[in-house]
Every structure is written in C-alpha cells, then in structure tokens.
CSV table of C-alpha atoms in Angstrom, one decimal:
chain,number,residue,atom,x,y,z
A,3,UNK,CA,8.5,-12.1,-5.1
A,4,UNK,CA,11.4,-13.8,-5.4
A,5,UNK,CA,15.3,-13.4,-3.4
A,6,UNK,CA,15.9,-10.7,-6.5
A,7,UNK,CA,12.4,-8.8,-6.3
A,8,UNK,CA,13.0,-8.4,-2.6
A,9,UNK,CA,16.2,-7.2,-2.9
A,10,UNK,CA,15.4,-4.5,-5.4
A,11,UNK,CA,12.4,-3.1,-3.7
A,12,UNK,CA,15.0,-3.0,-0.4
A,13,UNK,CA,17.4,-1.0,-2.5
A,14,UNK,CA,14.6,1.4,-3.7
A,15,UNK,CA,11.9,2.1,-1.2
A,16,UNK,CA,14.3,4.5,0.5
A,17,UNK,CA,14.8,6.8,-2.1
A,18,UNK,CA,12.8,6.0,-5.4
A,19,UNK,CA,9.8,8.5,-5.9
A,20,UNK,CA,7.3,5.9,-6.1
A,21,UNK,CA,7.6,4.8,-2.9
A,22,UNK,CA,8.4,7.9,-1.3
A,23,UNK,CA,5.3,9.3,-2.6
A,24,UNK,CA,3.0,6.5,-1.1
A,25,UNK,CA,4.4,6.8,2.6
A,26,UNK,CA,4.0,11.0,2.0
A,27,UNK,CA,0.3,10.2,0.9
A,28,UNK,CA,-0.3,7.9,4.4
A,29,UNK,CA,1.6,10.5,6.4
A,30,UNK,CA,-0.8,13.0,5.0
A,31,UNK,CA,-4.0,11.1,5.6
A,32,UNK,CA,-3.1,10.0,9.1
A,33,UNK,CA,-0.6,12.4,10.9
A,34,UNK,CA,-3.6,14.6,12.4
A,35,UNK,CA,-5.5,11.7,13.8
A,36,UNK,CA,-2.6,9.7,14.9
A,37,UNK,CA,-1.3,12.5,16.6
A,38,UNK,CA,-4.0,12.5,19.2
A,39,UNK,CA,-3.2,9.1,20.0
A,40,UNK,CA,-0.8,7.8,23.1
A,41,UNK,CA,1.6,5.5,22.3
A,42,UNK,CA,-1.3,3.8,19.4
A,43,UNK,CA,-0.3,0.4,18.4
A,44,UNK,CA,0.0,0.1,14.7
A,45,UNK,CA,0.3,-2.8,12.2
A,46,UNK,CA,1.9,-2.8,9.1
A,47,UNK,CA,0.1,-5.5,7.2
A,48,UNK,CA,2.1,-7.0,4.0
A,49,UNK,CA,5.2,-5.2,5.2
A,50,UNK,CA,7.5,-5.6,2.4
A,51,UNK,CA,11.3,-4.7,3.2
A,52,UNK,CA,9.8,-2.6,6.2
A,53,UNK,CA,10.6,1.6,5.1
A,54,UNK,CA,6.7,2.3,5.8
A,55,UNK,CA,6.9,0.2,9.2
A,56,UNK,CA,10.1,2.4,9.9
A,57,UNK,CA,8.7,5.2,9.2
A,58,UNK,CA,5.3,4.8,11.4
A,59,UNK,CA,7.7,4.4,14.8
A,60,UNK,CA,7.5,8.3,14.9
A,61,UNK,CA,3.8,7.7,15.9
A,62,UNK,CA,3.6,4.9,18.3
A,63,UNK,CA,4.7,0.9,18.6
A,64,UNK,CA,4.8,-0.3,15.2
A,65,UNK,CA,4.1,-4.6,14.2
A,66,UNK,CA,5.6,-4.9,11.1
A,67,UNK,CA,3.7,-8.7,9.3
A,68,UNK,CA,4.0,-10.0,6.3
A,69,UNK,CA,3.6,-14.0,4.9
A,70,UNK,CA,7.2,-14.3,3.8
A,71,UNK,CA,10.1,-14.8,5.9
A,72,UNK,CA,12.4,-13.4,3.1
A,73,UNK,CA,10.6,-10.2,4.0
A,74,UNK,CA,10.7,-10.4,7.6
A,75,UNK,CA,14.5,-10.9,7.1
A,76,UNK,CA,14.9,-7.6,5.0
A,77,UNK,CA,12.7,-5.9,7.7
A,78,UNK,CA,15.4,-6.8,10.5
A,79,UNK,CA,18.3,-4.9,8.2
A,80,UNK,CA,16.2,-1.6,9.0
A,81,UNK,CA,16.4,-2.7,12.8
A,82,UNK,CA,12.8,-3.3,12.5
A,83,UNK,CA,12.5,-5.9,15.6
A,84,UNK,CA,8.3,-6.4,16.0
A,85,UNK,CA,8.0,-8.5,13.2
A,86,UNK,CA,5.1,-11.5,12.9
A,87,UNK,CA,4.5,-14.1,9.9
A,88,UNK,CA,1.1,-14.4,9.1
A,89,UNK,CA,-1.6,-14.7,6.6
A,90,UNK,CA,-3.9,-11.7,6.4
A,91,UNK,CA,-6.7,-13.9,6.0
A,92,UNK,CA,-6.1,-15.9,9.5
A,93,UNK,CA,-4.0,-13.0,11.3
A,94,UNK,CA,-2.6,-14.4,14.5
A,95,UNK,CA,-3.6,-11.0,16.5
A,96,UNK,CA,-6.5,-10.9,19.2
A,97,UNK,CA,-9.6,-8.9,18.8
A,98,UNK,CA,-9.6,-5.2,18.5
A,99,UNK,CA,-5.5,-5.0,18.9
A,100,UNK,CA,-4.4,-1.8,16.3
A,101,UNK,CA,-5.2,1.7,16.6
A,102,UNK,CA,-4.2,1.7,12.8
A,103,UNK,CA,-3.5,-0.7,10.2
A,104,UNK,CA,-1.8,-0.1,7.4
A,105,UNK,CA,-2.5,-2.0,4.5
A,106,UNK,CA,-0.7,-0.8,1.4
A,107,UNK,CA,-0.5,-2.8,-2.0
A,108,UNK,CA,-1.5,-5.9,-0.7
A,109,UNK,CA,-4.9,-6.7,-1.0
A,110,UNK,CA,-4.5,-7.5,-4.6
A,111,UNK,CA,-2.1,-10.3,-3.8
A,112,UNK,CA,-4.8,-12.4,-2.0
A,113,UNK,CA,-7.5,-14.7,-3.3
A,114,UNK,CA,-9.7,-14.2,-0.5
A,115,UNK,CA,-9.6,-10.4,-0.2
A,116,UNK,CA,-13.0,-10.2,1.4
A,117,UNK,CA,-12.1,-12.5,4.3
A,118,UNK,CA,-8.6,-10.3,4.4
A,119,UNK,CA,-10.5,-7.2,5.2
A,120,UNK,CA,-13.1,-9.0,7.3
A,121,UNK,CA,-9.9,-10.4,9.1
A,122,UNK,CA,-8.7,-6.5,9.5
A,123,UNK,CA,-11.8,-5.8,10.9
A,124,UNK,CA,-11.4,-7.8,13.8
A,125,UNK,CA,-7.9,-7.0,14.6
A,126,UNK,CA,-8.9,-3.1,14.7
A,127,UNK,CA,-10.0,-1.1,17.6
A,128,UNK,CA,-13.5,-0.1,17.5
A,129,UNK,CA,-12.4,3.6,17.1
A,130,UNK,CA,-9.0,2.7,14.9
A,131,UNK,CA,-8.5,3.7,11.4
A,132,UNK,CA,-7.4,1.6,8.7
A,133,UNK,CA,-5.3,2.9,5.5
A,134,UNK,CA,-5.9,0.6,2.0
A,135,UNK,CA,-4.0,1.4,-1.1
A,136,UNK,CA,-4.7,-1.2,-4.6
A,137,UNK,CA,-3.8,-0.6,-8.1
A,138,UNK,CA,-6.7,0.8,-9.8
A,139,UNK,CA,-8.2,-0.5,-13.3
A,140,UNK,CA,-8.0,-3.6,-14.7
A,141,UNK,CA,-7.5,-2.2,-18.2
A,142,UNK,CA,-4.0,-1.3,-16.8
A,143,UNK,CA,-3.3,-4.8,-16.4
A,144,UNK,CA,0.2,-6.1,-17.9
A,145,UNK,CA,3.5,-7.9,-16.9
A,146,UNK,CA,4.2,-5.7,-14.0
A,147,UNK,CA,1.1,-7.0,-12.2
A,148,UNK,CA,2.3,-10.7,-13.3
A,149,UNK,CA,5.5,-10.5,-11.8
A,150,UNK,CA,4.4,-9.0,-8.4
A,151,UNK,CA,2.2,-12.1,-7.9
A,152,UNK,CA,-1.0,-9.5,-8.3
A,153,UNK,CA,-4.6,-11.4,-8.5
A,154,UNK,CA,-6.4,-8.1,-9.6
A,155,UNK,CA,-6.3,-4.4,-9.6
A,156,UNK,CA,-9.6,-2.6,-8.3
A,157,UNK,CA,-12.3,0.0,-9.1
A,158,UNK,CA,-13.2,2.5,-6.6
A,159,UNK,CA,-16.8,0.9,-6.7
A,160,UNK,CA,-15.3,-2.3,-6.4
A,161,UNK,CA,-13.5,-1.6,-3.2
A,162,UNK,CA,-16.5,0.4,-1.8
A,163,UNK,CA,-18.3,-2.4,-1.9
A,164,UNK,CA,-15.9,-5.2,-0.5
A,165,UNK,CA,-15.6,-2.5,2.4
A,166,UNK,CA,-19.0,-2.0,3.3
A,167,UNK,CA,-19.5,-6.0,3.2
A,168,UNK,CA,-16.7,-6.3,5.7
A,169,UNK,CA,-18.5,-3.7,8.0
A,170,UNK,CA,-16.3,-0.5,7.2
A,171,UNK,CA,-17.3,2.6,6.3
A,172,UNK,CA,-15.4,5.2,4.2
A,173,UNK,CA,-13.9,7.9,6.1
A,174,UNK,CA,-12.0,8.7,2.9
A,175,UNK,CA,-11.7,7.4,-0.4
A,176,UNK,CA,-9.8,8.8,-3.7
A,177,UNK,CA,-7.4,8.0,-6.6
A,178,UNK,CA,-3.9,8.9,-6.5
A,179,UNK,CA,-1.0,9.0,-9.0
A,180,UNK,CA,-3.6,10.7,-11.2
A,181,UNK,CA,-1.3,13.2,-12.7
A,182,UNK,CA,0.7,10.5,-13.9
A,183,UNK,CA,-2.2,8.2,-14.9
A,184,UNK,CA,-2.1,9.0,-18.8
A,185,UNK,CA,1.6,8.4,-19.0
A,186,UNK,CA,0.9,5.3,-16.9
A,187,UNK,CA,-1.9,4.3,-19.0
A,188,UNK,CA,0.1,4.6,-22.8
A,189,UNK,CA,3.2,3.1,-21.0
A,190,UNK,CA,0.9,0.0,-20.2
A,191,UNK,CA,-0.5,-0.4,-23.8
A,192,UNK,CA,2.9,0.1,-25.3
A,193,UNK,CA,4.7,-2.5,-22.9
A,194,UNK,CA,1.2,-5.1,-23.2
A,195,UNK,CA,2.4,-5.1,-27.3
A,196,UNK,CA,6.1,-5.0,-26.7
A,197,UNK,CA,6.5,-7.5,-24.0
A,198,UNK,CA,4.0,-10.0,-25.6
A,199,UNK,CA,5.8,-13.5,-24.7
A,200,UNK,CA,8.1,-12.5,-22.4
A,201,UNK,CA,8.5,-13.3,-18.9
A,202,UNK,CA,7.0,-11.1,-16.1
A,203,UNK,CA,9.2,-8.4,-14.9
A,204,UNK,CA,8.3,-5.6,-12.4
A,205,UNK,CA,8.6,-2.2,-14.0
A,206,UNK,CA,10.6,-0.1,-11.4
A,207,UNK,CA,12.5,2.2,-13.8
A,208,UNK,CA,16.2,4.1,-12.6
A,209,UNK,CA,15.6,7.7,-13.0
A,210,UNK,CA,18.7,10.4,-12.7
A,211,UNK,CA,18.5,12.1,-9.7
A,212,UNK,CA,16.5,15.3,-10.7
A,213,UNK,CA,13.8,12.9,-12.3
A,214,UNK,CA,13.6,11.1,-9.1
A,215,UNK,CA,13.2,14.4,-7.1
A,216,UNK,CA,10.6,16.0,-9.4
A,217,UNK,CA,8.2,13.1,-9.4
A,218,UNK,CA,8.8,13.1,-5.3
A,219,UNK,CA,7.6,16.5,-5.5
A,220,UNK,CA,4.4,16.3,-7.7
A,221,UNK,CA,3.5,13.3,-5.3
A,222,UNK,CA,3.7,15.2,-2.1
A,223,UNK,CA,2.0,18.0,-3.8
A,224,UNK,CA,-0.9,15.8,-4.7
A,225,UNK,CA,-1.3,14.4,-1.4
A,226,UNK,CA,-1.6,17.7,0.1
A,227,UNK,CA,-4.7,18.0,-2.6
A,228,UNK,CA,-5.5,14.1,-1.5
A,229,UNK,CA,-6.1,15.4,1.9
A,230,UNK,CA,-9.0,17.9,1.0
A,231,UNK,CA,-10.6,16.7,-2.2
A,232,UNK,CA,-10.8,13.3,-3.7
A,233,UNK,CA,-9.7,13.0,-7.0
A,234,UNK,CA,-11.7,10.9,-9.5
A,235,UNK,CA,-9.0,9.1,-11.8
A,236,UNK,CA,-5.2,7.7,-11.0
A,237,UNK,CA,-3.1,4.5,-10.8
A,238,UNK,CA,-3.8,4.0,-7.2
A,239,UNK,CA,-7.1,3.8,-5.1
A,240,UNK,CA,-6.6,5.0,-1.6
A,241,UNK,CA,-8.9,4.5,1.1
A,242,UNK,CA,-9.2,5.6,5.2
A,243,UNK,CA,-11.5,3.6,6.8
A,244,UNK,CA,-13.4,3.2,10.3
A,245,UNK,CA,-15.3,0.1,11.5
A,246,UNK,CA,-19.0,0.3,11.8
A,247,UNK,CA,-20.6,-0.1,15.2
C-alpha cells in the first residue's frame, strides 16, 4: 500500500460500512469469551491505521503490530502508543505472550502464510484465541486485490487445512458478507471486463449516508446470525481458532 491508500483507509475506517461491519463481527465473536479475562493482552497484527486496535482497548491492553512504519504513524494519530514494527513470519514477541490475537485481512498479503500461522500459534497463550479474516474465492480476484497487494484469496477448505497444519483447531468458521455476495460477484465480473489493462485501484466506493447506514445495519444483523450458525458462502471467511494442546 502507498501513502494515498493509507490516507484513504484512515479516513474511511472510522465510519465506512465495510470497516464498521468487520469490527462488529469481531466483537460479536469474542465479546463473551474475552469478557471473562482480567486485563487480557491483545495483539492486532497487521493493524493498518489502527481503528480495530483502538476498539479492542475496551477489553484490555492492546499492542498494534504492522510491517509498515507508515501504518504505525497513522495509528499514532489515533493516540495509540503500544506499537511494534514487525513481520508476521518472524514476530518480535516471546512465546505464549497473548490472550487474543486478531489478524484481519493480513494472511492474503503474506507469501508464506503457513509460517505466519505457526508464528501466531507460537505467541498465543495455550488457552488463547486467534481471530482471522481472509478474502474468499479466487474467482473474485481482481484489480482490487492487486491494488492492496494480495497474494491469494482463500476457500474455507484451504484455510482449514493450513490452520490444522499450524496446530490450531477451529472453534468457529463461517463465511461473511454473505447477503452481498451475489452483488459483489457480479461487480467483480463487470470490473474484470471494464478495467482490463487499467492500473490496479482499491474499490472503496463513497456512499450517501443512508446507504452506508443501511449496509452497516445489514452487516450487524449478519454478525448476530454468524454467532449462532455458519454461513456457507460469502465474500470473506472468518475463523476463531484455539491452539491444539
């Protein structure tokens, strides 16, 4: 990501429906469990411009970690101070450091995602939790992925296989952004034809307030559903993982 993309993320992360919906999904999946911990230590790996890390402070102490110095500079604008520059495949933390690790849309950026998962397993406490989100389905690949520096998109089966290899077990796995899946799939097909030969560009589409609020509400409703059932199709795969003993 370049400076322009970080600036756009920083501006949109606070109130754009997609970012709000993703944070709400994480809260829905962890709130009951994390609420039983006394001052848990939380790692937001690939923290970007820091909106998720800021939200997680309601549960305990949060460390934001990102490969890019520029990302951490934007985190500081959100008054975050516990920040570490580090590589997910070689984390600068001791074994069994964290009660909770959140890795939102980060594994798809990493060439060696198997090593990344093993590192997350290493720094997670034996009774901890890891929350992962990744983009789903390689057939949805497009200029948006190229602009964001993605290496791949995932199927749930592929993610589950890599999770098992890294010595995790799945506590919860589901697709998300399921109701919008047909719309997104159609838009990606259209953009592949329309944008052929164009320079890659991330597709954050400005919306009127009413539309942004409607989509935010839709995602909040879907998050409540995912807490109880697993959805079979969607734009994103989300998983809550526990270390195997």
